[in-house]
């Protein structure tokens, strides 16, 4: 049988350009798909960072019409490291720019432009490189206009999957973008029938026009479905349900995986000491010693937090809990950057207690050292579509203590390979921390728990098979 061809797109791909978990997914799921017999290729914008750091070959160009002008799109090709997985970069003048301070409407326009380029690229690949995609797989709001553009502008009837990695970010902005695309806004008007439409909700458009919609865990899919009334994206999900068959209307959840070629303590060059899974006791002891020494902390049970300083991540709950556990003899290490107000609150608590260390930076290097050198990782997220950090921590033998929500719920077995507590509740988190310390004192019980965490398999293979099944269903439904 002919291999299915899938073009996957999003705004980032690790290791070339990564700002969050989506980058990890884009850099690892395609390899796993190739492993289960899907010819999956990646297309992302050609950012300045990529231009300067990644070796790629220019293979051609094509043109798109945007904002009343003809624009040239250069096509560059490379591979994911140590794989045959093809990555395309689309460039313009000569690169795309990503970053803060560019204004929300400007970002919407830029990603609309990229989405238009991807839609035309499907045609270009087929014409010039004899590679005809069977499916286009879009990710998050940045590429969520592709299903609409493919249908309305490019007139290609190709099934599209939209995967939502975080419903919070929707790309809501000026309708002007439809003029730039030279598209009518009928569909948008129809959406909010009766009301004056001032904005476009880019993710909402994707939800309505994609052939199927998925998200990155089963529990988050359920949470989305149960939260229609309160969510600004609710009307779009509702409309989708009304327009599609029962099965196609639903948001399906497929749990992310992690790439064990990267996230394994025996392969990790950033650690103080590499260690094999079965040598975790010595490995973790040595890494912990060096980590604590480097941070000026004493040898005590060590809890960490690694992540963005964002409301989603529940730092307020963590800070409250730290105040409640001052009587315990522990260390807490907090690493991450983001919202300056949250950073200030974290720095304040670190000033108050010498056993709390805060590094308000984004540092891959320190993050790896903390995963390996901590006993527990606290993940107090208010919501978590999937979360990769609990999976990564477990691979390093570090026990997660996490909110009982989304992908955290789907990947942690409470009391077996980690602990779950009621989200948003600092008293519950305090209880879990006490519980964890109690378990740590029971040497045999703790050993069993760490070994269970290390053995939990989060490789992409299972999820890649589920994606393949979903792609097949989409093709059969045409
Ligand atoms: O794991 C990749 C990531 C998720 O929960 C995470 C999130 C953003 O919020 O799917 O995307």
XYZ file of C-alpha atoms and ligand atoms in Angstrom:
489
model
C 0.000 0.000 0.000
C 1.163 3.546 -0.781
C 2.455 5.455 2.249
C 0.130 8.149 3.510
C 1.617 11.644 3.080
C 1.102 14.197 5.814
C 2.332 17.785 5.823
C 2.523 19.019 9.410
C 2.809 22.710 10.186
C 3.093 25.029 13.170
C 5.062 28.089 14.208
C 8.017 26.271 15.798
C 10.027 23.084 15.549
C 12.709 21.876 17.973
C 15.650 21.954 17.876
C 15.696 24.666 15.184
C 13.330 27.131 16.797
C 11.570 26.441 20.085
C 9.555 28.651 22.420
C 7.325 26.026 24.066
C 5.978 22.468 24.164
C 4.594 22.692 20.625
C 8.195 22.907 19.378
C 9.007 19.604 21.076
C 5.952 17.965 19.544
C 6.750 19.281 16.053
C 10.314 18.008 16.401
C 9.425 14.517 17.581
C 5.956 13.400 16.440
C 6.906 13.434 12.714
C 9.829 11.065 13.379
C 7.480 8.704 15.208
C 4.973 8.943 12.356
C 7.699 8.031 9.885
C 8.395 5.040 12.125
C 4.814 3.773 11.744
C 4.757 4.137 7.977
C 3.444 7.692 7.495
C 5.522 9.944 5.229
C 5.312 13.041 7.410
C 7.102 16.264 6.429
C 7.269 19.489 8.372
C 6.850 23.082 7.216
C 7.595 26.096 9.438
C 8.547 29.756 8.892
C 12.151 30.584 8.067
C 13.059 32.733 11.060
C 16.180 34.790 11.353
C 17.415 32.423 14.097
C 17.088 29.488 11.693
C 18.791 31.318 8.871
C 21.820 31.983 11.023
C 22.065 28.576 12.713
C 20.709 25.839 10.479
C 22.199 24.414 7.311
C 19.529 24.179 4.637
C 19.334 24.142 0.869
C 17.164 26.468 -1.224
C 15.073 24.259 -3.503
C 12.813 26.783 -5.200
C 10.285 29.527 -4.868
C 6.669 30.383 -5.569
C 4.435 33.449 -5.282
C 1.444 34.409 -3.190
C -0.861 37.392 -3.402
C -1.220 39.132 -0.033
C -2.247 42.659 0.940
C -2.645 43.575 -2.708
C 0.933 42.624 -3.582
C 2.658 39.649 -5.109
C 5.146 38.206 -2.596
C 7.925 35.730 -3.272
C 8.226 32.720 -0.958
C 11.588 30.946 -0.919
C 11.600 27.228 -0.089
C 14.455 25.751 1.951
C 14.921 22.125 2.890
C 16.748 20.279 5.653
C 16.184 17.267 7.944
C 15.536 16.837 11.645
C 18.870 15.900 13.250
C 19.777 12.200 13.035
C 16.756 11.368 10.912
C 15.378 11.291 7.383
C 12.498 13.478 8.388
C 12.216 16.352 5.906
C 11.740 19.907 7.151
C 10.830 22.812 4.851
C 11.295 26.452 5.762
C 9.289 29.113 3.945
C 11.034 32.445 3.703
C 10.007 35.940 2.791
C 12.106 39.121 2.569
C 14.237 37.086 3.437
C 12.922 35.703 6.738
C 9.965 35.657 9.087
C 10.390 37.404 12.408
C 8.913 36.059 15.586
C 8.829 37.857 18.861
C 7.257 39.953 21.493
C 6.276 43.542 21.020
C 5.004 42.992 17.505
C 1.377 43.720 18.335
C -1.411 41.209 18.239
C -2.854 42.271 14.885
C 0.572 42.284 13.291
C 1.140 38.707 14.493
C -2.257 37.656 13.178
C -1.430 39.186 9.786
C 1.991 37.516 9.715
C 0.628 34.087 10.523
C -2.193 34.572 8.030
C 0.499 35.275 5.455
C 2.409 32.160 6.506
C -0.826 30.127 6.405
C -1.521 31.346 2.888
C 2.036 30.392 1.947
C 1.559 26.871 3.365
C -1.706 26.424 1.487
C 0.023 27.381 -1.798
C 3.042 25.302 -0.829
C 0.863 22.159 -0.843
C 0.216 22.827 -4.507
C 3.847 23.766 -5.205
C 5.177 20.548 -3.621
C 2.856 18.453 -5.713
C 3.651 20.301 -8.968
C 7.390 20.733 -8.603
C 8.536 17.972 -6.284
C 6.013 15.197 -6.974
C 5.009 15.025 -3.335
C 1.277 15.323 -2.911
C 0.067 15.662 0.647
C -2.965 13.558 1.562
C -3.514 15.487 4.789
C -2.442 18.856 6.183
C -1.978 18.771 9.956
C -2.159 22.266 11.527
C -1.222 23.139 15.093
C -2.592 25.925 17.279
C -3.982 29.297 16.196
C -0.919 30.328 14.174
C -1.801 27.879 11.401
C -5.537 27.595 12.055
C -6.548 29.673 9.012
C -5.139 27.024 6.672
C -8.331 24.895 6.489
C -10.376 27.969 5.486
C -7.739 29.218 3.012
C -7.413 25.790 1.408
C -11.156 25.586 0.901
C -11.975 29.158 -0.049
C -8.878 30.407 -1.839
C -6.756 27.563 -3.071
C -9.813 25.407 -3.804
C -8.031 22.256 -2.754
C -10.206 19.638 -1.168
C -7.656 18.137 1.150
C -8.515 16.891 4.660
C -7.101 19.011 7.475
C -6.480 18.172 11.107
C -6.235 21.003 13.635
C -4.513 20.098 16.902
C -5.083 22.449 19.827
C -2.121 22.615 22.198
C -3.535 25.403 24.310
C -7.031 26.791 23.968
C -6.056 29.957 25.792
C -4.291 31.398 22.758
C -6.758 32.026 19.959
C -5.495 34.843 17.783
C -8.384 37.277 18.247
C -7.927 40.461 16.265
C -8.966 42.733 13.455
C -10.994 41.442 10.529
C -8.614 43.420 8.311
C -6.653 40.210 7.885
C -9.410 38.911 5.608
C -8.860 41.899 3.294
C -5.146 41.179 3.233
C -5.989 37.620 2.222
C -8.485 39.002 -0.265
C -11.143 36.797 1.258
C -14.746 37.387 2.126
C -15.769 37.346 5.744
C -19.134 35.646 5.155
C -18.134 32.665 7.175
C -17.055 34.823 10.085
C -20.278 36.797 10.041
C -22.325 33.686 9.892
C -20.593 32.588 13.063
C -21.854 35.272 15.345
C -25.193 35.581 13.629
C -27.097 38.650 14.709
C -24.144 40.312 16.424
C -21.837 42.904 15.017
C -18.636 41.144 14.080
C -15.628 43.274 14.906
C -13.014 40.601 15.369
C -11.760 37.436 13.879
C -10.993 34.463 16.102
C -8.368 32.607 14.129
C -8.474 29.431 16.205
C -12.267 29.522 16.013
C -12.077 29.588 12.198
C -9.839 26.528 12.337
C -12.246 24.723 14.648
C -15.079 25.298 12.212
C -13.279 24.549 8.972
C -10.868 21.715 9.817
C -11.946 18.206 8.873
C -11.131 17.021 12.393
C -10.010 18.741 15.581
C -7.821 17.113 18.189
C -6.039 18.067 21.358
C -3.135 16.665 23.309
C -4.781 14.573 26.035
C -8.074 12.805 26.600
C -8.832 14.714 29.803
C -8.194 18.119 28.216
C -10.540 17.104 25.379
C -13.220 16.373 28.006
C -12.486 19.615 29.860
C -12.909 21.555 26.614
C -16.232 19.838 25.966
C -17.489 20.536 29.491
C -16.526 24.178 29.437
C -18.439 25.396 26.372
C -20.586 27.880 28.174
C -17.760 29.790 29.833
C -15.230 29.568 27.036
C -14.942 32.287 24.362
C -14.277 29.479 21.914
C -17.551 27.772 22.961
C -19.700 29.072 20.071
C -17.177 27.733 17.556
C -17.105 24.292 19.169
C -20.882 24.284 19.312
C -21.184 25.235 15.675
C -18.773 22.490 14.757
C -20.886 19.962 16.629
C -24.007 21.170 14.834
C -22.386 21.088 11.387
C -20.598 17.739 11.570
C -21.570 14.166 12.255
C -21.392 13.163 15.913
C -17.955 11.622 15.511
C -16.370 14.323 13.348
C -17.793 17.114 15.484
C -15.995 15.938 18.601
C -12.565 17.096 19.769
C -10.477 13.949 20.049
C -7.647 13.638 22.607
C -4.316 11.985 21.799
C -1.669 12.186 24.496
C 1.730 13.607 23.518
C 4.869 11.589 23.974
C 8.518 12.504 24.521
C 11.608 11.722 22.506
C 13.795 9.395 24.558
C 16.757 10.118 22.272
C 16.772 13.509 23.951
C 15.130 12.974 27.327
C 17.186 10.141 28.822
C 19.705 10.626 31.635
C 22.153 8.254 29.959
C 22.281 10.420 26.805
C 21.979 13.876 28.332
C 25.172 15.888 27.850
C 23.866 18.753 29.958
C 23.881 16.754 33.213
C 26.690 16.919 35.775
C 26.763 13.110 35.545
C 25.013 10.892 32.999
C 23.373 7.784 34.424
C 21.694 4.623 33.212
C 18.144 3.992 34.326
C 19.212 1.060 36.461
C 21.942 3.168 38.074
C 19.525 5.929 39.082
C 20.322 5.820 42.799
C 23.988 6.765 42.385
C 23.250 8.949 39.348
C 20.659 11.048 41.099
C 22.717 11.297 44.275
C 25.731 12.690 42.372
C 23.652 15.088 40.269
C 21.800 16.300 43.343
C 25.041 16.942 45.222
C 26.468 19.055 42.403
C 23.211 20.881 41.788
C 22.749 21.817 45.457
C 26.379 22.854 45.766
C 26.127 25.064 42.681
C 23.043 26.770 44.126
C 24.380 27.061 47.674
C 21.743 24.754 49.139
C 22.102 22.087 51.838
C 21.511 18.395 51.342
C 17.774 17.997 51.991
C 14.760 16.591 50.145
C 14.555 18.803 47.074
C 11.446 19.990 45.269
C 11.578 21.963 42.048
C 9.417 23.933 39.657
C 10.507 24.451 36.047
C 8.325 26.398 33.644
C 6.980 29.654 32.318
C 6.073 32.342 34.844
C 2.459 32.438 33.677
C -0.904 32.348 35.436
C -1.583 28.975 33.788
C 1.337 27.449 35.652
C -0.108 28.116 39.135
C 2.852 29.928 40.715
C 0.432 31.642 43.128
C -0.520 28.234 44.525
C 3.131 27.289 44.823
C 4.000 30.516 46.652
C 1.119 30.061 49.110
C 2.240 26.502 49.724
C 5.853 27.517 50.327
C 4.601 29.785 53.111
C 2.733 26.835 54.590
C 5.683 24.416 54.538
C 8.268 26.648 56.198
C 8.454 24.189 59.112
C 9.587 21.323 56.855
C 13.265 20.712 56.255
C 13.366 20.923 52.448
C 14.761 22.835 49.448
C 12.659 24.405 46.726
C 14.228 25.415 43.405
C 12.244 27.552 40.951
C 13.385 28.096 37.369
C 11.696 30.005 34.582
C 10.903 33.383 33.089
C 7.829 35.246 31.940
C 5.323 37.606 33.534
C 7.367 40.196 35.518
C 4.758 40.405 38.305
C 4.896 36.671 38.896
C 8.698 36.780 38.750
C 8.693 39.473 41.448
C 6.451 37.382 43.698
C 8.751 34.405 43.267
C 11.843 36.494 43.998
C 10.168 37.848 47.110
C 9.545 34.371 48.529
C 13.113 33.365 47.690
C 14.330 36.368 49.655
C 12.161 35.402 52.594
C 13.406 31.804 52.839
C 17.050 30.850 52.233
C 15.990 27.295 51.330
C 14.102 28.622 48.283
C 16.274 29.390 45.234
C 14.804 31.220 42.280
C 16.431 31.638 38.866
C 14.216 33.834 36.707
C 15.686 32.852 33.360
C 14.920 30.451 30.529
C 17.811 28.000 30.705
C 17.787 24.577 29.035
C 21.098 23.833 30.694
C 19.913 24.463 34.243
C 16.523 22.843 33.544
C 18.192 19.527 32.663
C 20.379 19.693 35.778
C 17.325 20.379 37.928
C 15.321 17.489 36.427
C 18.113 15.098 37.309
C 19.123 16.603 40.656
C 15.706 17.037 42.307
C 13.684 14.437 44.188
C 10.287 15.879 43.271
C 8.910 18.267 40.659
C 5.866 20.387 41.527
C 3.449 21.138 38.658
C 0.614 23.245 40.093
C -0.953 24.203 36.722
C -4.455 25.684 36.659
C -4.967 23.735 33.445
C -2.527 21.666 31.400
C -3.449 20.450 27.908
C -0.765 17.772 28.099
C 2.383 18.863 29.875
C 5.657 17.244 28.898
C 7.624 18.095 31.990
C 6.073 15.368 34.162
C 7.073 12.796 31.535
C 10.581 14.195 31.283
C 10.986 14.305 35.075
C 9.851 10.704 35.406
C 12.435 9.594 32.876
C 15.066 11.123 35.202
C 13.548 9.394 38.258
C 12.056 12.610 39.643
C 8.572 12.231 41.101
C 5.867 14.658 39.908
C 3.430 16.283 42.329
C 0.866 17.761 39.980
C -2.603 19.254 39.652
C -5.225 16.693 38.822
C -6.061 18.125 35.412
C -5.645 17.594 31.653
C -2.634 15.636 30.514
C -1.207 15.547 34.041
C -4.145 13.385 35.074
C -3.678 11.170 31.999
C 0.021 10.536 32.587
C 0.400 10.317 36.388
C -0.875 7.387 38.435
C -1.581 8.880 41.835
C 0.499 7.169 44.515
C 2.299 4.932 41.992
C 4.574 7.075 39.833
C 3.623 10.477 41.236
C 1.058 12.424 43.206
C -2.020 14.328 42.045
C -3.756 17.044 44.047
C -6.874 19.124 43.512
C -5.916 22.008 41.243
C -5.721 25.494 42.695
C -5.657 24.250 46.307
C -2.499 25.075 48.233
C -3.603 23.076 51.279
C -3.944 20.004 49.065
C -0.522 20.633 47.608
C 0.905 20.958 51.120
C -0.663 17.609 52.020
C 0.823 15.988 48.914
C 4.258 17.362 49.799
C 3.971 15.902 53.298
C 2.789 12.636 51.818
C 5.748 12.634 49.435
C 8.214 13.236 52.276
C 6.643 10.437 54.239
C 7.042 8.121 51.236
C 10.666 9.191 50.867
C 11.414 8.023 54.400
C 10.124 4.573 53.498
C 13.198 3.623 51.445
C 11.743 0.508 49.799
C 8.416 2.200 49.023
C 10.159 5.226 47.516
C 12.479 3.076 45.436
C 9.464 1.263 44.022
C 7.839 4.577 43.170
C 10.915 5.981 41.395
C 11.333 2.762 39.446
C 7.695 2.823 38.425
C 8.131 6.429 37.223
C 11.279 5.576 35.261
C 9.585 2.597 33.613
C 6.429 4.457 32.594
C 6.586 4.538 28.812
C 5.833 7.885 27.210
C 7.427 7.134 23.855
C 5.617 8.539 20.843
C 4.914 5.198 19.227
C 1.457 4.611 20.769
C 0.307 8.135 19.938
C 1.748 7.975 16.414
C -0.412 4.892 15.788
C -3.484 6.792 17.025
C -2.698 9.742 14.737
C -2.279 7.351 11.826
C -5.690 5.835 12.583
C -7.236 9.304 12.722
C -5.616 10.348 9.409
C -6.982 7.152 7.821
C -10.478 7.887 9.083
C -10.209 11.397 7.642
C -9.243 10.005 4.243
C -12.058 7.464 4.257
C -14.625 10.141 5.051
C -13.970 12.234 1.973
O 2.114 19.834 26.506
C 2.490 20.620 23.728
C 2.219 21.566 24.877
C 1.426 20.936 26.016
O 0.398 21.374 28.139
C 1.238 21.918 27.148
C 0.804 23.243 26.690
C 1.278 23.696 25.359
O 0.163 23.996 27.413
O 1.337 20.001 23.255
O 1.505 22.648 24.390
